[in-house]
PDB file of C-alpha atoms in Angstrom:
ATOM      1  CA  MET A   1       0.128  -0.041   0.080  1.00  0.00           C
ATOM      2  CA  ASN A   2       2.790   2.423   0.600  1.00  0.00           C
ATOM      3  CA  GLU A   3       3.880   2.332  -3.112  1.00  0.00           C
ATOM      4  CA  LEU A   4       0.126   2.954  -4.036  1.00  0.00           C
ATOM      5  CA  VAL A   5      -0.140   5.975  -1.675  1.00  0.00           C
ATOM      6  CA  ALA A   6       3.174   7.225  -3.201  1.00  0.00           C
ATOM      7  CA  GLN A   7       1.821   7.003  -6.754  1.00  0.00           C
ATOM      8  CA  TYR A   8      -1.387   8.736  -5.584  1.00  0.00           C
ATOM      9  CA  LEU A   9       0.577  11.821  -4.225  1.00  0.00           C
ATOM     10  CA  GLU A  10       2.614  11.487  -7.244  1.00  0.00           C
ATOM     11  CA  ALA A  11      -0.693  11.981  -9.343  1.00  0.00           C
ATOM     12  CA  TRP A  12      -1.707  15.116  -7.268  1.00  0.00           C
ATOM     13  CA  ASN A  13       1.635  16.549  -7.945  1.00  0.00           C
ATOM     14  CA  THR A  14       1.763  15.968 -11.763  1.00  0.00           C
ATOM     15  CA  THR A  15       1.342  19.330 -13.513  1.00  0.00           C
ATOM     16  CA  ASP A  16       1.426  18.320 -17.118  1.00  0.00           C
ATOM     17  CA  ALA A  17      -1.970  17.323 -18.220  1.00  0.00           C
ATOM     18  CA  GLU A  18      -1.033  14.219 -20.364  1.00  0.00           C
ATOM     19  CA  ALA A  19       1.341  12.755 -17.739  1.00  0.00           C
ATOM     20  CA  ARG A  20      -1.512  13.486 -15.093  1.00  0.00           C
ATOM     21  CA  LYS A  21      -3.958  11.497 -17.146  1.00  0.00           C
ATOM     22  CA  ALA A  22      -1.563   8.519 -17.275  1.00  0.00           C
ATOM     23  CA  ALA A  23      -1.096   8.690 -13.550  1.00  0.00           C
ATOM     24  CA  VAL A  24      -4.661   8.826 -12.763  1.00  0.00           C
ATOM     25  CA  ALA A  25      -5.108   5.766 -14.865  1.00  0.00           C
ATOM     26  CA  ARG A  26      -2.436   4.028 -13.296  1.00  0.00           C
ATOM     27  CA  VAL A  27      -3.621   4.668  -9.617  1.00  0.00           C
ATOM     28  CA  PHE A  28      -7.598   4.803  -9.815  1.00  0.00           C
ATOM     29  CA  THR A  29     -10.159   2.417 -11.163  1.00  0.00           C
ATOM     30  CA  THR A  30     -12.125   3.743 -14.272  1.00  0.00           C
ATOM     31  CA  ASP A  31     -15.205   4.651 -12.076  1.00  0.00           C
ATOM     32  CA  ALA A  32     -13.249   5.662  -9.012  1.00  0.00           C
ATOM     33  CA  THR A  33     -14.919   8.236  -6.611  1.00  0.00           C
ATOM     34  CA  TYR A  34     -13.404  10.915  -4.723  1.00  0.00           C
ATOM     35  CA  VAL A  35     -15.163  13.086  -1.872  1.00  0.00           C
ATOM     36  CA  ASP A  36     -14.017  15.514   0.396  1.00  0.00           C
ATOM     37  CA  PRO A  37     -15.670  18.430   2.082  1.00  0.00           C
ATOM     38  CA  MET A  38     -15.237  20.478  -1.109  1.00  0.00           C
ATOM     39  CA  VAL A  39     -15.619  18.275  -4.099  1.00  0.00           C
ATOM     40  CA  ASP A  40     -17.427  14.992  -5.049  1.00  0.00           C
ATOM     41  CA  VAL A  41     -16.387  13.468  -8.253  1.00  0.00           C
ATOM     42  CA  ALA A  42     -16.372  10.178 -10.227  1.00  0.00           C
ATOM     43  CA  GLY A  43     -14.223   8.842 -13.006  1.00  0.00           C
ATOM     44  CA  HIS A  44     -10.877   9.712 -14.434  1.00  0.00           C
ATOM     45  CA  ALA A  45     -12.109  12.814 -16.104  1.00  0.00           C
ATOM     46  CA  GLY A  46     -13.517  14.075 -12.741  1.00  0.00           C
ATOM     47  CA  LEU A  47     -10.324  13.360 -10.823  1.00  0.00           C
ATOM     48  CA  GLU A  48      -8.145  14.990 -13.389  1.00  0.00           C
ATOM     49  CA  ALA A  49     -10.146  18.064 -13.334  1.00  0.00           C
ATOM     50  CA  VAL A  50     -10.056  18.281  -9.324  1.00  0.00           C
ATOM     51  CA  ILE A  51      -6.329  17.568  -9.540  1.00  0.00           C
ATOM     52  CA  ALA A  52      -5.819  20.379 -12.158  1.00  0.00           C
ATOM     53  CA  GLY A  53      -7.993  22.786  -9.939  1.00  0.00           C
ATOM     54  CA  VAL A  54      -6.060  22.297  -6.830  1.00  0.00           C
ATOM     55  CA  GLN A  55      -2.938  22.769  -8.739  1.00  0.00           C
ATOM     56  CA  ALA A  56      -4.351  26.176 -10.341  1.00  0.00           C
ATOM     57  CA  GLN A  57      -5.243  27.088  -6.836  1.00  0.00           C
ATOM     58  CA  PHE A  58      -1.910  26.474  -5.243  1.00  0.00           C
ATOM     59  CA  PRO A  59       0.601  26.802  -7.970  1.00  0.00           C
ATOM     60  CA  GLY A  60       4.020  25.353  -7.283  1.00  0.00           C
ATOM     61  CA  TRP A  61       2.837  23.584  -4.168  1.00  0.00           C
ATOM     62  CA  THR A  62       3.597  20.054  -3.252  1.00  0.00           C
ATOM     63  CA  PHE A  63       1.700  17.206  -1.883  1.00  0.00           C
ATOM     64  CA  ARG A  64       3.762  15.114   0.662  1.00  0.00           C
ATOM     65  CA  LEU A  65       2.869  12.195   2.802  1.00  0.00           C
ATOM     66  CA  GLY A  66       2.589  13.517   6.419  1.00  0.00           C
ATOM     67  CA  GLY A  67       3.018  10.416   8.432  1.00  0.00           C
ATOM     68  CA  PRO A  68       2.953   6.638   8.340  1.00  0.00           C
ATOM     69  CA  VAL A  69       0.555   4.756   5.893  1.00  0.00           C
ATOM     70  CA  ASP A  70      -1.889   2.464   7.858  1.00  0.00           C
ATOM     71  CA  ALA A  71      -3.609  -0.296   5.898  1.00  0.00           C
ATOM     72  CA  HIS A  72      -5.720  -3.375   6.403  1.00  0.00           C
ATOM     73  CA  HIS A  73      -7.692  -5.490   3.889  1.00  0.00           C
ATOM     74  CA  ASP A  74      -8.487  -3.478   1.096  1.00  0.00           C
ATOM     75  CA  GLN A  75      -8.278   0.002   2.673  1.00  0.00           C
ATOM     76  CA  VAL A  76      -5.675   2.456   3.444  1.00  0.00           C
ATOM     77  CA  ARG A  77      -5.372   5.772   5.566  1.00  0.00           C
ATOM     78  CA  PHE A  78      -2.789   8.208   5.681  1.00  0.00           C
ATOM     79  CA  THR A  79      -2.106  12.107   6.378  1.00  0.00           C
ATOM     80  CA  TRP A  80      -0.995  14.400   3.438  1.00  0.00           C
ATOM     81  CA  ASP A  81       0.488  17.928   3.535  1.00  0.00           C
ATOM     82  CA  LEU A  82       0.310  20.454   0.963  1.00  0.00           C
ATOM     83  CA  GLY A  83       2.591  23.527   0.862  1.00  0.00           C
ATOM     84  CA  PRO A  84       5.425  25.086  -0.853  1.00  0.00           C
ATOM     85  CA  ALA A  85       8.126  22.634  -1.874  1.00  0.00           C
ATOM     86  CA  ASP A  86      10.747  24.359   0.540  1.00  0.00           C
ATOM     87  CA  GLY A  87       8.414  25.301   2.996  1.00  0.00           C
ATOM     88  CA  PRO A  88       5.930  24.060   5.892  1.00  0.00           C
ATOM     89  CA  ALA A  89       2.805  22.547   5.181  1.00  0.00           C
ATOM     90  CA  VAL A  90      -0.108  25.114   4.635  1.00  0.00           C
ATOM     91  CA  VAL A  91      -2.956  22.466   4.232  1.00  0.00           C
ATOM     92  CA  ILE A  92      -3.236  19.170   6.083  1.00  0.00           C
ATOM     93  CA  GLY A  93      -5.563  16.564   5.163  1.00  0.00           C
ATOM     94  CA  PHE A  94      -6.450  12.739   6.000  1.00  0.00           C
ATOM     95  CA  ASP A  95      -7.495  10.257   3.191  1.00  0.00           C
ATOM     96  CA  VAL A  96      -9.032   7.010   3.598  1.00  0.00           C
ATOM     97  CA  ALA A  97      -9.087   5.071   0.221  1.00  0.00           C
ATOM     98  CA  VAL A  98     -10.536   1.644  -0.653  1.00  0.00           C
ATOM     99  CA  VAL A  99      -8.501  -0.729  -3.140  1.00  0.00           C
ATOM    100  CA  THR A 100      -9.868  -2.955  -5.739  1.00  0.00           C
ATOM    101  CA  ASP A 101      -7.449  -5.154  -7.697  1.00  0.00           C
ATOM    102  CA  GLY A 102      -4.695  -2.896  -6.898  1.00  0.00           C
ATOM    103  CA  LYS A 103      -6.064   0.331  -7.563  1.00  0.00           C
ATOM    104  CA  ILE A 104      -7.899   3.019  -5.709  1.00  0.00           C
ATOM    105  CA  ALA A 105     -11.700   2.770  -6.034  1.00  0.00           C
ATOM    106  CA  GLN A 106     -12.848   5.319  -3.453  1.00  0.00           C
ATOM    107  CA  VAL A 107     -11.279   8.207  -1.573  1.00  0.00           C
ATOM    108  CA  PHE A 108     -12.784   9.855   1.454  1.00  0.00           C
ATOM    109  CA  GLY A 109     -11.072  12.964   2.149  1.00  0.00           C
ATOM    110  CA  PHE A 110     -11.008  15.122   5.226  1.00  0.00           C
ATOM    111  CA  LEU A 111      -9.368  18.679   5.587  1.00  0.00           C
ATOM    112  CA  ASP A 112      -7.700  18.970   8.986  1.00  0.00           C
ATOM    113  CA  LYS A 113      -6.047  22.525   8.368  1.00  0.00           C
ATOM    114  CA  VAL A 114      -7.228  24.763   5.460  1.00  0.00           C
ATOM    115  CA  PRO A 115      -5.984  28.462   5.236  1.00  0.00           C
ATOM    116  CA  ALA A 116      -9.014  30.927   5.433  1.00  0.00           C
ATOM    117  CA  ALA A 117      -8.298  32.205   1.861  1.00  0.00           C
ATOM    118  CA  ALA A 118      -8.610  28.748   0.378  1.00  0.00           C
TER     119      ALA A 118
END
């Protein structure tokens, strides 16, 4: 699961549209869903649009693993940080993902720290 979470965060950090499309296809099932307090999407196109939107809102910022990955059966949970590549985390979140056949089928995201301007 550690490798899948690393690939997940890599997809969120991929700024090139074609490379992002390939990363999403590699990490997520075709009908994957992603829901957090700000968005609810399904499918690769929806995921790609959400990722592109976050990148536009926070240009140059990087998603990083914020702690250990915890997994059992077909589910995984982990904390992530978002901030400038050379600076402290500005946004902190916590995701729970359900895995099917080695790919992420569902993500339930929680936002623990969000700046007022976000």
